[in-house]
Amino acid sequence: MKKYQNFINGKWVDAKSGQVFENRNPANWDEVIGTFPKSAKEDVNEAVKAARTAFDKWRLVPAPKRGDILKNVGDIMGARKEEIARTMTREMGKVLVETRGDVQEGIDTAYYAASEGRRLFGHTVPSELPNKFNMAIRVPIGVAGVVTPWNFPMAIPTWKIFPALLCGNTVVFKPASDTPATATMLVEILMEAGVPEGVANIVHGGGSDVGMAIVEHPDVDVISFTGSTNVGIKISEVASKTLKRVSLELGGKNAQIVMDDADLSLALDGVLWGAFGTTGQRCTATSRLLLHEKAYDKFMSMLVDRTKKLRLGDGLLATTDVGPCIHEGQRKSVHSYVEIGQKEGAKLVAGGGAASGNGLSKGWFYQPTIFTDVTPEMRIAKEEIFGPVLSVIKIKSLEEGVSVLNNTIYGLSSSIYTKDINNAFRAIRDIKAGITYVNGPTIGAEAHMPFGGVKQTGNGHREGGWTVFEFFSEWKTVYVDYSGKLQRAQIDN
Ligand code: UN1
């Protein structure tokens, strides 16, 4: 069995306590991927010290040179893509085409960040005084704490770490304890690509031991977290004591509207992929279908039929459409929502229980599940389930669809299928979400576009795209007076 370690100040080390935890395959719980250090505050302290020291040199490396290293990172990830994808499927279960896509998102992010090294644009602005020059430039913040989930074990860490490094920050990375092997590969690649010692550090372990120690550490300047809304609120509270900058990407309760004028077979492919891709374990997953009454009967019969044909299994097999839930606790939580839905009076038309059968007996499989007769006030219509459960709500009009779509505390992703351009633009205007897809499912964000949500999905920041470089840098405003005399703004002009 492989024994993994933390990476601190350029060296692979055990947790100071010597304790370890196991990582198992959710499609076959007998298979242990490896053991990982069960770290604590003392390990975080070492990593932060290393990152703090390394920051003094790294911030002075020209941004285009930092970009060149990230270009190498993208190249190495490309060469190791298949190996990383297979490891990822083994440790978190999603099917191989999806884990390949996850790695590709990391590669895209590397090349995008590499090119940003030759931009990182600032502003030059005319001064109100003669012989004076005004500019605002971007400077690094310091040590970045990066805390990431298990559902996108490569893509999400890269969204955070690559822009943080490109901007000149150093990093202390705590990956989800369900996907530490993929995270370790990312750190190996960073080192091989030429990231200097101490600039990127990884500390494995639990959220309350390691994650919170990073968040509360006075020498960590900025935190980027993706995960549940409850943990996000806690992070926000703890980080406020040292007034850290914090970016939070939290829950979602995303909906796909299907209008009566939509291309129904396109909308069907969209909702199947959105609801059951990654076993529904995405913050962008489609967990509500808002279906126009005129398309209802036809669409529902196609949807139930296709859903029942989805093949569950080990994500490494080419015959598998849907992998397992991440662990026992998640499968239990999904099932408890199914029970809640039934008690609330919704009608189960597909799935509704743990899946058993050939090849499924040692994994956390759950049948793709659909509820109809869901009303907007039911808990299954409002709360994030994070599993393969779709709630269907009948709508009479676009206005009703948008209003039901907005009836949640979250606002990450959204989708509308319609051939009517007026419907599409009204939806774009009125939907309260960070992302809206027209004639596409709620999933499928591209690395070079802003990613994030409104309301309790986050705290207003965006990762991905050009916006993430704003998050990981400070503005410094510079005035250069070359008049040779005292010039007083607001007074001498
Ligand atoms: C997430 O749902 O946790 O758009 C991230 C997508 C992916 C990223 C999703 N590119 O679904």
Short mmCIF file of C-alpha atoms and ligand atoms in Angstrom, two decimals:
data_model
loop_
_atom_site.label_atom_id
_atom_site.label_comp_id
_atom_site.label_asym_id
_atom_site.label_seq_id
_atom_site.Cartn_x
_atom_site.Cartn_y
_atom_site.Cartn_z
CA MET A 1 0.00 0.00 0.00
CA LYS A 2 1.37 3.42 -0.93
CA LYS A 3 2.22 5.75 1.92
CA TYR A 4 1.77 9.40 0.97
CA GLN A 5 3.22 12.42 2.76
CA ASN A 6 2.80 16.16 3.19
CA PHE A 7 5.01 18.44 1.11
CA ILE A 8 6.42 21.30 3.16
CA ASN A 9 9.31 23.58 2.25
CA GLY A 10 10.37 21.36 -0.65
CA LYS A 11 10.42 18.13 1.38
CA TRP A 12 8.06 15.15 1.68
CA VAL A 13 7.30 14.69 5.37
CA ASP A 14 4.93 12.77 7.67
CA ALA A 15 2.52 14.49 10.03
CA LYS A 16 4.42 15.43 13.18
CA SER A 17 2.08 13.19 15.18
CA GLY A 18 2.92 10.25 12.88
CA GLN A 19 -0.81 9.56 12.46
CA VAL A 20 -2.31 8.54 9.12
CA PHE A 21 -5.72 8.05 7.50
CA GLU A 22 -6.79 5.68 4.73
CA ASN A 23 -8.29 6.62 1.39
CA ARG A 24 -10.60 4.00 -0.19
CA ASN A 25 -12.23 3.53 -3.57
CA PRO A 26 -15.96 4.42 -3.31
CA ALA A 27 -16.78 1.90 -6.07
CA ASN A 28 -15.00 -0.88 -4.14
CA TRP A 29 -14.44 -0.17 -0.48
CA ASP A 30 -11.99 -3.07 -0.15
CA GLU A 31 -9.49 -1.19 -2.28
CA VAL A 32 -7.24 1.15 -0.32
CA ILE A 33 -5.60 3.82 -2.50
CA GLY A 34 -3.06 4.68 0.17
CA THR A 35 -2.46 6.17 3.59
CA PHE A 36 -2.05 9.90 4.11
CA PRO A 37 -0.75 12.01 6.99
CA LYS A 38 -3.46 12.97 9.47
CA SER A 39 -2.03 16.41 10.07
CA ALA A 40 -2.80 19.05 12.66
CA LYS A 41 -2.09 22.66 13.55
CA GLU A 42 1.63 22.03 14.15
CA ASP A 43 2.02 20.81 10.54
CA VAL A 44 0.09 23.82 9.23
CA ASN A 45 2.40 26.11 11.20
CA GLU A 46 5.44 24.62 9.44
CA ALA A 47 3.82 24.98 6.03
CA VAL A 48 2.82 28.60 6.65
CA LYS A 49 6.33 29.42 7.86
CA ALA A 50 7.80 27.94 4.68
CA ALA A 51 5.31 29.79 2.48
CA ARG A 52 5.95 33.08 4.30
CA THR A 53 9.72 32.78 3.79
CA ALA A 54 9.40 31.72 0.15
CA PHE A 55 7.10 34.67 -0.56
CA ASP A 56 9.97 37.17 -0.22
CA LYS A 57 11.69 35.72 -3.30
CA TRP A 58 8.70 34.48 -5.30
CA ARG A 59 7.02 37.90 -5.37
CA LEU A 60 10.13 39.27 -7.13
CA VAL A 61 10.16 36.66 -9.90
CA PRO A 62 8.80 38.49 -12.98
CA ALA A 63 5.20 37.50 -13.67
CA PRO A 64 6.00 36.26 -17.22
CA LYS A 65 8.60 33.90 -15.67
CA ARG A 66 6.03 32.64 -13.17
CA GLY A 67 3.79 32.15 -16.20
CA ASP A 68 6.48 30.10 -17.97
CA ILE A 69 6.53 27.70 -15.00
CA LEU A 70 2.74 27.35 -15.22
CA LYS A 71 3.10 26.62 -18.93
CA ASN A 72 5.39 23.71 -17.92
CA VAL A 73 2.78 22.63 -15.40
CA GLY A 74 0.16 22.44 -18.17
CA ASP A 75 2.53 20.45 -20.39
CA ILE A 76 3.31 17.91 -17.66
CA MET A 77 -0.36 17.57 -16.74
CA GLY A 78 -1.09 16.90 -20.40
CA ALA A 79 1.54 14.16 -20.54
CA ARG A 80 0.18 12.57 -17.33
CA LYS A 81 -3.52 13.15 -18.12
CA GLU A 82 -4.57 9.49 -18.35
CA GLU A 83 -2.68 8.46 -15.22
CA ILE A 84 -4.21 11.32 -13.21
CA ALA A 85 -7.71 10.59 -14.55
CA ARG A 86 -7.47 6.93 -13.54
CA THR A 87 -6.25 7.78 -10.05
CA MET A 88 -9.07 10.29 -9.70
CA THR A 89 -11.72 7.77 -10.77
CA ARG A 90 -10.34 5.26 -8.28
CA GLU A 91 -10.40 7.67 -5.40
CA MET A 92 -13.69 9.50 -6.00
CA GLY A 93 -15.68 7.37 -8.43
CA LYS A 94 -16.77 9.55 -11.33
CA VAL A 95 -16.47 7.99 -14.77
CA LEU A 96 -13.26 8.20 -16.75
CA VAL A 97 -14.54 10.60 -19.43
CA GLU A 98 -15.40 13.01 -16.63
CA THR A 99 -12.11 12.65 -14.77
CA ARG A 100 -10.29 13.25 -18.07
CA GLY A 101 -12.37 16.40 -18.43
CA ASP A 102 -11.47 17.41 -14.88
CA VAL A 103 -7.74 17.13 -15.68
CA GLN A 104 -8.29 19.01 -18.96
CA GLU A 105 -9.87 21.86 -16.99
CA GLY A 106 -6.64 22.00 -14.98
CA ILE A 107 -4.54 22.07 -18.16
CA ASP A 108 -6.70 24.86 -19.63
CA THR A 109 -6.35 26.79 -16.38
CA ALA A 110 -2.56 26.37 -16.45
CA TYR A 111 -2.25 27.77 -19.98
CA TYR A 112 -4.68 30.58 -19.25
CA ALA A 113 -2.72 31.56 -16.12
CA ALA A 114 0.56 31.26 -18.04
CA SER A 115 -0.66 33.77 -20.61
CA GLU A 116 -1.89 36.12 -17.89
CA GLY A 117 1.75 36.46 -16.77
CA ARG A 118 2.25 38.70 -19.80
CA ARG A 119 -0.83 40.80 -18.99
CA LEU A 120 -1.78 41.34 -15.33
CA PHE A 121 -2.90 44.70 -16.61
CA GLY A 122 -3.00 47.73 -14.38
CA HIS A 123 -4.29 51.21 -15.21
CA THR A 124 -2.62 54.45 -16.11
CA VAL A 125 -4.84 57.46 -15.47
CA PRO A 126 -4.24 61.17 -16.11
CA SER A 127 -3.35 63.19 -13.01
CA GLU A 128 -5.30 66.32 -12.11
CA LEU A 129 -1.95 68.09 -11.64
CA PRO A 130 0.71 68.94 -14.24
CA ASN A 131 3.93 66.91 -14.41
CA LYS A 132 2.51 64.09 -12.38
CA PHE A 133 1.87 60.47 -13.36
CA ASN A 134 -0.83 58.21 -11.88
CA MET A 135 -1.04 54.46 -12.13
CA ALA A 136 -2.54 51.53 -10.31
CA ILE A 137 -0.59 48.26 -10.41
CA ARG A 138 -1.26 44.74 -9.21
CA VAL A 139 0.81 43.33 -6.38
CA PRO A 140 0.73 39.92 -4.66
CA ILE A 141 -1.06 39.55 -1.33
CA GLY A 142 1.15 37.01 0.50
CA VAL A 143 0.35 33.48 1.66
CA ALA A 144 -2.80 31.96 0.17
CA GLY A 145 -4.69 29.19 1.98
CA VAL A 146 -6.47 26.92 -0.49
CA VAL A 147 -9.11 24.48 0.80
CA THR A 148 -10.83 22.33 -1.81
CA PRO A 149 -13.58 19.69 -2.22
CA TRP A 150 -13.47 16.15 -3.62
CA ASN A 151 -15.86 16.43 -6.55
CA PHE A 152 -13.37 18.20 -8.85
CA PRO A 153 -10.08 17.06 -7.33
CA MET A 154 -7.89 18.61 -10.03
CA ALA A 155 -9.95 21.39 -11.65
CA ILE A 156 -10.92 23.24 -8.48
CA PRO A 157 -7.44 23.26 -6.84
CA THR A 158 -5.95 24.50 -10.12
CA TRP A 159 -8.53 27.33 -10.38
CA LYS A 160 -7.20 28.60 -7.11
CA ILE A 161 -3.53 27.63 -6.96
CA PHE A 162 -2.46 28.65 -10.49
CA PRO A 163 -3.83 32.21 -10.36
CA ALA A 164 -2.54 32.57 -6.78
CA LEU A 165 0.98 31.59 -7.90
CA LEU A 166 0.85 33.64 -11.07
CA CYS A 167 0.01 36.74 -9.06
CA GLY A 168 3.11 36.11 -6.90
CA ASN A 169 1.54 34.55 -3.81
CA THR A 170 2.73 31.39 -2.12
CA VAL A 171 0.33 28.59 -1.23
CA VAL A 172 -0.66 26.27 1.60
CA PHE A 173 -3.03 23.69 0.10
CA LYS A 174 -5.42 21.46 2.04
CA PRO A 175 -7.21 19.11 -0.34
CA ALA A 176 -10.34 17.14 0.57
CA SER A 177 -9.43 14.06 2.58
CA ASP A 178 -11.42 11.98 0.05
CA THR A 179 -9.13 12.94 -2.85
CA PRO A 180 -5.61 13.35 -1.48
CA ALA A 181 -3.89 11.21 -4.14
CA THR A 182 -4.94 13.45 -7.07
CA ALA A 183 -3.90 16.49 -5.03
CA THR A 184 -0.50 14.94 -4.40
CA MET A 185 0.01 14.46 -8.13
CA LEU A 186 -0.72 18.15 -8.66
CA VAL A 187 1.99 19.09 -6.15
CA GLU A 188 4.48 16.67 -7.76
CA ILE A 189 3.81 18.36 -11.10
CA LEU A 190 4.29 21.85 -9.66
CA MET A 191 7.70 20.80 -8.33
CA GLU A 192 8.75 19.11 -11.56
CA ALA A 193 7.72 22.21 -13.51
CA GLY A 194 10.07 24.41 -11.49
CA VAL A 195 8.03 25.93 -8.66
CA PRO A 196 10.67 26.74 -6.00
CA GLU A 197 10.80 25.20 -2.51
CA GLY A 198 8.27 26.55 -0.06
CA VAL A 199 6.17 28.25 -2.74
CA ALA A 200 3.55 25.46 -2.86
CA ASN A 201 2.95 23.28 0.20
CA ILE A 202 0.38 20.57 0.81
CA VAL A 203 -0.95 19.51 4.21
CA HIS A 204 -3.35 16.55 4.30
CA GLY A 205 -6.02 15.99 6.91
CA GLY A 206 -9.47 16.96 8.07
CA GLY A 207 -11.26 20.26 7.73
CA SER A 208 -11.54 21.04 11.41
CA ASP A 209 -7.89 20.16 12.17
CA VAL A 210 -6.02 21.38 9.11
CA GLY A 211 -8.49 23.60 7.24
CA MET A 212 -9.41 25.71 10.23
CA ALA A 213 -5.77 25.98 11.34
CA ILE A 214 -5.01 27.55 7.95
CA VAL A 215 -8.02 29.88 8.12
CA GLU A 216 -7.16 31.19 11.57
CA HIS A 217 -3.40 31.49 11.04
CA PRO A 218 -2.36 35.17 11.31
CA ASP A 219 0.33 34.74 8.63
CA VAL A 220 -2.14 33.50 6.01
CA ASP A 221 -3.39 36.53 4.11
CA VAL A 222 -6.05 35.18 1.79
CA ILE A 223 -8.33 32.13 1.76
CA SER A 224 -10.06 30.45 -1.15
CA PHE A 225 -12.59 27.75 -0.26
CA THR A 226 -15.06 25.62 -2.22
CA GLY A 227 -17.47 23.44 -0.26
CA SER A 228 -20.67 23.53 1.74
CA THR A 229 -22.47 26.69 2.78
CA ASN A 230 -22.28 25.75 6.47
CA VAL A 231 -18.50 25.39 6.39
CA GLY A 232 -18.24 28.57 4.30
CA ILE A 233 -20.08 30.55 6.97
CA LYS A 234 -17.77 29.16 9.66
CA ILE A 235 -14.69 30.05 7.57
CA SER A 236 -16.02 33.52 7.05
CA GLU A 237 -16.48 33.99 10.81
CA VAL A 238 -13.05 32.65 11.74
CA ALA A 239 -11.26 34.56 8.96
CA SER A 240 -12.92 37.81 10.02
CA LYS A 241 -10.87 37.80 13.24
CA THR A 242 -7.74 38.51 11.20
CA LEU A 243 -9.62 40.38 8.44
CA LYS A 244 -8.45 38.04 5.71
CA ARG A 245 -9.72 38.29 2.21
CA VAL A 246 -11.92 35.23 1.61
CA SER A 247 -13.44 33.76 -1.55
CA LEU A 248 -16.23 31.27 -0.97
CA GLU A 249 -17.84 29.01 -3.59
CA LEU A 250 -20.64 27.20 -1.80
CA GLY A 251 -23.89 25.35 -2.39
CA GLY A 252 -26.26 25.35 -5.31
CA LYS A 253 -29.83 24.31 -6.13
CA ASN A 254 -29.64 24.71 -9.86
CA ALA A 255 -32.60 24.42 -12.17
CA GLN A 256 -33.15 23.79 -15.85
CA ILE A 257 -36.25 25.38 -17.39
CA VAL A 258 -37.70 23.56 -20.40
CA MET A 259 -40.21 25.64 -22.38
CA ASP A 260 -42.88 24.14 -24.62
CA ASP A 261 -41.06 25.49 -27.69
CA ALA A 262 -37.75 23.80 -26.77
CA ASP A 263 -35.96 21.13 -28.78
CA LEU A 264 -37.05 18.37 -26.40
CA SER A 265 -34.45 15.77 -27.28
CA LEU A 266 -31.69 18.36 -26.77
CA ALA A 267 -33.23 19.36 -23.43
CA LEU A 268 -33.42 15.68 -22.48
CA ASP A 269 -29.70 15.12 -23.11
CA GLY A 270 -29.04 18.29 -21.10
CA VAL A 271 -31.03 17.32 -18.03
CA LEU A 272 -29.65 13.76 -17.94
CA TRP A 273 -26.10 15.06 -18.05
CA GLY A 274 -26.81 17.90 -15.62
CA ALA A 275 -28.65 15.80 -13.05
CA PHE A 276 -26.77 12.51 -13.13
CA GLY A 277 -23.29 13.41 -14.40
CA THR A 278 -20.79 13.14 -11.51
CA THR A 279 -23.62 11.24 -9.77
CA GLY A 280 -25.23 14.64 -9.15
CA GLN A 281 -22.32 15.58 -6.91
CA ARG A 282 -21.53 18.96 -8.43
CA CYS A 283 -22.31 22.36 -7.03
CA THR A 284 -23.56 23.08 -10.56
CA ALA A 285 -25.69 19.89 -10.81
CA THR A 286 -29.23 20.18 -12.15
CA SER A 287 -31.33 19.31 -9.17
CA ARG A 288 -34.63 20.83 -10.36
CA LEU A 289 -36.34 20.51 -13.72
CA LEU A 290 -38.94 23.23 -14.33
CA LEU A 291 -41.02 21.78 -17.11
CA HIS A 292 -43.67 23.59 -19.15
CA GLU A 293 -47.08 21.92 -18.81
CA LYS A 294 -47.51 21.67 -22.58
CA ALA A 295 -44.32 19.60 -22.93
CA TYR A 296 -44.80 17.75 -19.64
CA ASP A 297 -46.21 14.33 -20.52
CA LYS A 298 -44.05 13.75 -23.57
CA PHE A 299 -40.86 14.94 -21.89
CA MET A 300 -41.43 13.00 -18.66
CA SER A 301 -41.95 9.72 -20.45
CA MET A 302 -38.71 10.20 -22.42
CA LEU A 303 -36.86 11.26 -19.25
CA VAL A 304 -37.98 8.35 -17.08
CA ASP A 305 -37.23 5.90 -19.86
CA ARG A 306 -33.69 7.19 -20.40
CA THR A 307 -33.00 7.48 -16.66
CA LYS A 308 -33.89 3.84 -16.06
CA LYS A 309 -31.40 2.84 -18.74
CA LEU A 310 -28.43 4.58 -17.08
CA ARG A 311 -25.81 2.00 -16.12
CA LEU A 312 -24.24 2.24 -12.68
CA GLY A 313 -20.80 0.88 -12.02
CA ASP A 314 -17.08 1.38 -11.56
CA GLY A 315 -16.11 4.57 -13.39
CA LEU A 316 -13.08 2.83 -14.91
CA LEU A 317 -15.35 0.62 -17.03
CA ALA A 318 -16.38 1.96 -20.44
CA THR A 319 -19.90 0.58 -19.88
CA THR A 320 -20.55 2.81 -16.85
CA ASP A 321 -22.68 5.97 -17.10
CA VAL A 322 -22.95 6.82 -13.40
CA GLY A 323 -20.45 6.09 -10.61
CA PRO A 324 -20.99 5.81 -6.84
CA CYS A 325 -21.60 8.44 -4.19
CA ILE A 326 -18.37 9.53 -2.53
CA HIS A 327 -18.91 7.64 0.74
CA GLU A 328 -21.41 6.01 3.01
CA GLY A 329 -22.36 9.26 4.75
CA GLN A 330 -23.19 10.91 1.43
CA ARG A 331 -25.31 7.99 0.28
CA LYS A 332 -27.20 8.07 3.59
CA SER A 333 -27.76 11.78 3.27
CA VAL A 334 -29.09 11.37 -0.30
CA HIS A 335 -31.46 8.65 0.87
CA SER A 336 -32.70 10.75 3.76
CA TYR A 337 -33.73 13.43 1.22
CA VAL A 338 -35.56 10.78 -0.79
CA GLU A 339 -37.49 9.86 2.36
CA ILE A 340 -38.21 13.52 3.03
CA GLY A 341 -39.52 13.93 -0.55
CA GLN A 342 -41.87 11.00 -0.11
CA LYS A 343 -43.15 12.33 3.21
CA GLU A 344 -43.70 15.73 1.61
CA GLY A 345 -45.99 14.09 -0.95
CA ALA A 346 -43.78 14.08 -4.03
CA LYS A 347 -44.12 11.10 -6.36
CA LEU A 348 -41.15 8.82 -6.98
CA VAL A 349 -41.04 7.89 -10.68
CA ALA A 350 -37.49 6.52 -10.95
CA GLY A 351 -34.91 5.17 -8.52
CA GLY A 352 -35.32 5.88 -4.82
CA GLY A 353 -32.86 3.53 -3.20
CA ALA A 354 -29.32 2.25 -2.96
CA ALA A 355 -28.35 0.23 -6.02
CA SER A 356 -27.29 -3.37 -5.77
CA GLY A 357 -26.42 -6.03 -8.31
CA ASN A 358 -23.45 -7.22 -10.26
CA GLY A 359 -20.33 -5.19 -9.50
CA LEU A 360 -22.22 -2.85 -7.16
CA SER A 361 -22.11 -4.71 -3.86
CA LYS A 362 -18.99 -3.02 -2.48
CA GLY A 363 -19.63 0.54 -3.63
CA TRP A 364 -21.75 3.49 -2.46
CA PHE A 365 -24.09 3.33 -5.45
CA TYR A 366 -27.47 5.05 -5.50
CA GLN A 367 -30.08 4.76 -8.24
CA PRO A 368 -30.66 7.83 -10.40
CA THR A 369 -33.85 9.17 -8.85
CA ILE A 370 -36.67 11.40 -10.10
CA PHE A 371 -39.52 12.98 -8.18
CA THR A 372 -42.56 14.51 -9.87
CA ASP A 373 -45.44 16.46 -8.31
CA VAL A 374 -42.86 18.55 -6.48
CA THR A 375 -44.01 21.95 -5.26
CA PRO A 376 -41.63 24.90 -4.87
CA GLU A 377 -41.98 24.93 -1.07
CA MET A 378 -40.89 21.33 -0.52
CA ARG A 379 -37.46 20.78 1.02
CA ILE A 380 -36.40 18.65 -1.96
CA ALA A 381 -37.11 21.71 -4.12
CA LYS A 382 -35.05 24.09 -2.00
CA GLU A 383 -32.15 22.30 -0.31
CA GLU A 384 -28.96 21.05 -1.90
CA ILE A 385 -28.95 17.22 -2.02
CA PHE A 386 -25.58 16.61 -3.74
CA GLY A 387 -26.57 13.30 -5.25
CA PRO A 388 -28.45 11.76 -8.18
CA VAL A 389 -31.90 13.15 -7.33
CA LEU A 390 -33.96 15.34 -9.67
CA SER A 391 -37.11 17.18 -8.57
CA VAL A 392 -39.56 18.02 -11.34
CA ILE A 393 -41.90 21.00 -11.03
CA LYS A 394 -44.59 21.78 -13.61
CA ILE A 395 -44.74 25.39 -14.83
CA LYS A 396 -47.30 27.30 -16.88
CA SER A 397 -45.16 30.16 -18.20
CA LEU A 398 -41.67 31.58 -18.39
CA GLU A 399 -42.51 34.03 -15.59
CA GLU A 400 -43.54 31.18 -13.30
CA GLY A 401 -40.42 29.18 -14.27
CA VAL A 402 -38.09 32.06 -13.43
CA SER A 403 -39.86 32.78 -10.19
CA VAL A 404 -39.64 29.12 -9.08
CA LEU A 405 -36.02 28.96 -10.24
CA ASN A 406 -35.21 31.96 -8.04
CA ASN A 407 -37.03 30.50 -5.03
CA THR A 408 -33.91 29.26 -3.23
CA ILE A 409 -31.20 30.69 -1.00
CA TYR A 410 -28.63 29.72 -3.65
CA GLY A 411 -27.74 31.20 -7.04
CA LEU A 412 -24.95 29.36 -8.82
CA SER A 413 -25.96 27.92 -12.18
CA SER A 414 -29.15 27.90 -14.25
CA SER A 415 -30.37 26.85 -17.65
CA ILE A 416 -33.20 27.45 -20.09
CA TYR A 417 -34.11 25.42 -23.16
CA THR A 418 -36.15 27.43 -25.65
CA LYS A 419 -36.08 28.30 -29.34
CA ASP A 420 -37.65 31.68 -28.65
CA ILE A 421 -35.02 34.43 -28.49
CA ASN A 422 -37.32 36.65 -26.43
CA ASN A 423 -37.76 33.95 -23.77
CA ALA A 424 -33.99 33.42 -23.72
CA PHE A 425 -33.14 37.08 -23.15
CA ARG A 426 -35.87 37.56 -20.54
CA ALA A 427 -34.46 34.58 -18.66
CA ILE A 428 -30.91 35.93 -18.91
CA ARG A 429 -32.15 39.21 -17.44
CA ASP A 430 -34.38 37.85 -14.66
CA ILE A 431 -32.67 34.69 -13.38
CA LYS A 432 -30.74 35.33 -10.17
CA ALA A 433 -27.64 33.18 -10.63
CA GLY A 434 -23.95 33.64 -11.36
CA ILE A 435 -24.18 31.48 -14.50
CA THR A 436 -26.99 31.05 -17.05
CA TYR A 437 -26.86 28.61 -19.95
CA VAL A 438 -29.18 28.91 -22.93
CA ASN A 439 -29.82 25.54 -24.61
CA GLY A 440 -27.11 23.91 -22.52
CA PRO A 441 -27.23 22.11 -19.14
CA THR A 442 -26.31 23.74 -15.82
CA ILE A 443 -22.84 22.21 -15.95
CA GLY A 444 -20.00 22.92 -18.33
CA ALA A 445 -18.16 26.01 -17.09
CA GLU A 446 -15.06 26.92 -19.12
CA ALA A 447 -11.79 27.81 -17.41
CA HIS A 448 -11.44 31.28 -18.92
CA MET A 449 -14.87 32.54 -17.83
CA PRO A 450 -15.83 33.85 -14.38
CA PHE A 451 -17.28 31.10 -12.14
CA GLY A 452 -19.35 31.67 -9.04
CA GLY A 453 -22.76 32.52 -7.73
CA VAL A 454 -25.02 35.04 -6.07
CA LYS A 455 -26.94 34.93 -2.77
CA GLN A 456 -25.73 32.22 -0.35
CA THR A 457 -23.72 30.44 -3.03
CA GLY A 458 -20.81 32.71 -2.26
CA ASN A 459 -19.57 36.05 -1.06
CA GLY A 460 -19.39 37.92 -4.33
CA HIS A 461 -16.05 36.76 -5.74
CA ARG A 462 -15.55 34.90 -9.00
CA GLU A 463 -12.99 32.22 -9.73
CA GLY A 464 -11.98 31.29 -13.26
CA GLY A 465 -11.62 33.86 -16.01
CA TRP A 466 -9.88 37.19 -15.63
CA THR A 467 -11.73 37.86 -12.38
CA VAL A 468 -9.73 35.40 -10.28
CA PHE A 469 -6.55 37.42 -10.84
CA GLU A 470 -8.31 40.35 -9.20
CA PHE A 471 -9.05 38.18 -6.19
CA PHE A 472 -5.46 37.01 -5.76
CA SER A 473 -3.82 40.43 -6.06
CA GLU A 474 -3.99 43.81 -4.36
CA TRP A 475 -4.22 47.12 -6.13
CA LYS A 476 -1.40 49.51 -5.38
CA THR A 477 -2.00 53.10 -6.41
CA VAL A 478 1.14 55.00 -7.40
CA TYR A 479 1.60 58.76 -7.89
CA VAL A 480 4.85 60.02 -9.42
CA ASP A 481 5.31 63.79 -9.19
CA TYR A 482 8.05 65.00 -11.56
CA SER A 483 7.32 68.72 -11.23
CA GLY A 484 10.08 69.25 -8.67
CA LYS A 485 7.76 71.18 -6.35
CA LEU A 486 5.06 70.50 -3.79
CA GLN A 487 1.76 70.09 -5.63
CA ARG A 488 -1.31 69.67 -3.46
CA ALA A 489 -4.20 67.65 -4.90
CA GLN A 490 -7.60 69.33 -4.54
CA ILE A 491 -5.84 72.60 -3.64
CA ASP A 492 -3.29 73.63 -6.29
CA ASN A 493 -5.25 72.57 -9.37
C1 UN1 B 1 -18.60 22.14 -9.37
O1 UN1 B 1 -19.75 21.96 -9.74
O2 UN1 B 1 -18.27 21.86 -8.21
O3 UN1 B 1 -19.17 23.59 -14.87
C2 UN1 B 1 -17.59 22.66 -10.31
C3 UN1 B 1 -18.86 22.52 -14.39
C4 UN1 B 1 -17.42 22.21 -14.11
C5 UN1 B 1 -17.02 22.74 -12.76
C6 UN1 B 1 -18.03 22.42 -11.71
N1 UN1 B 1 -16.59 22.75 -15.13
O4 UN1 B 1 -19.72 21.72 -14.08
#
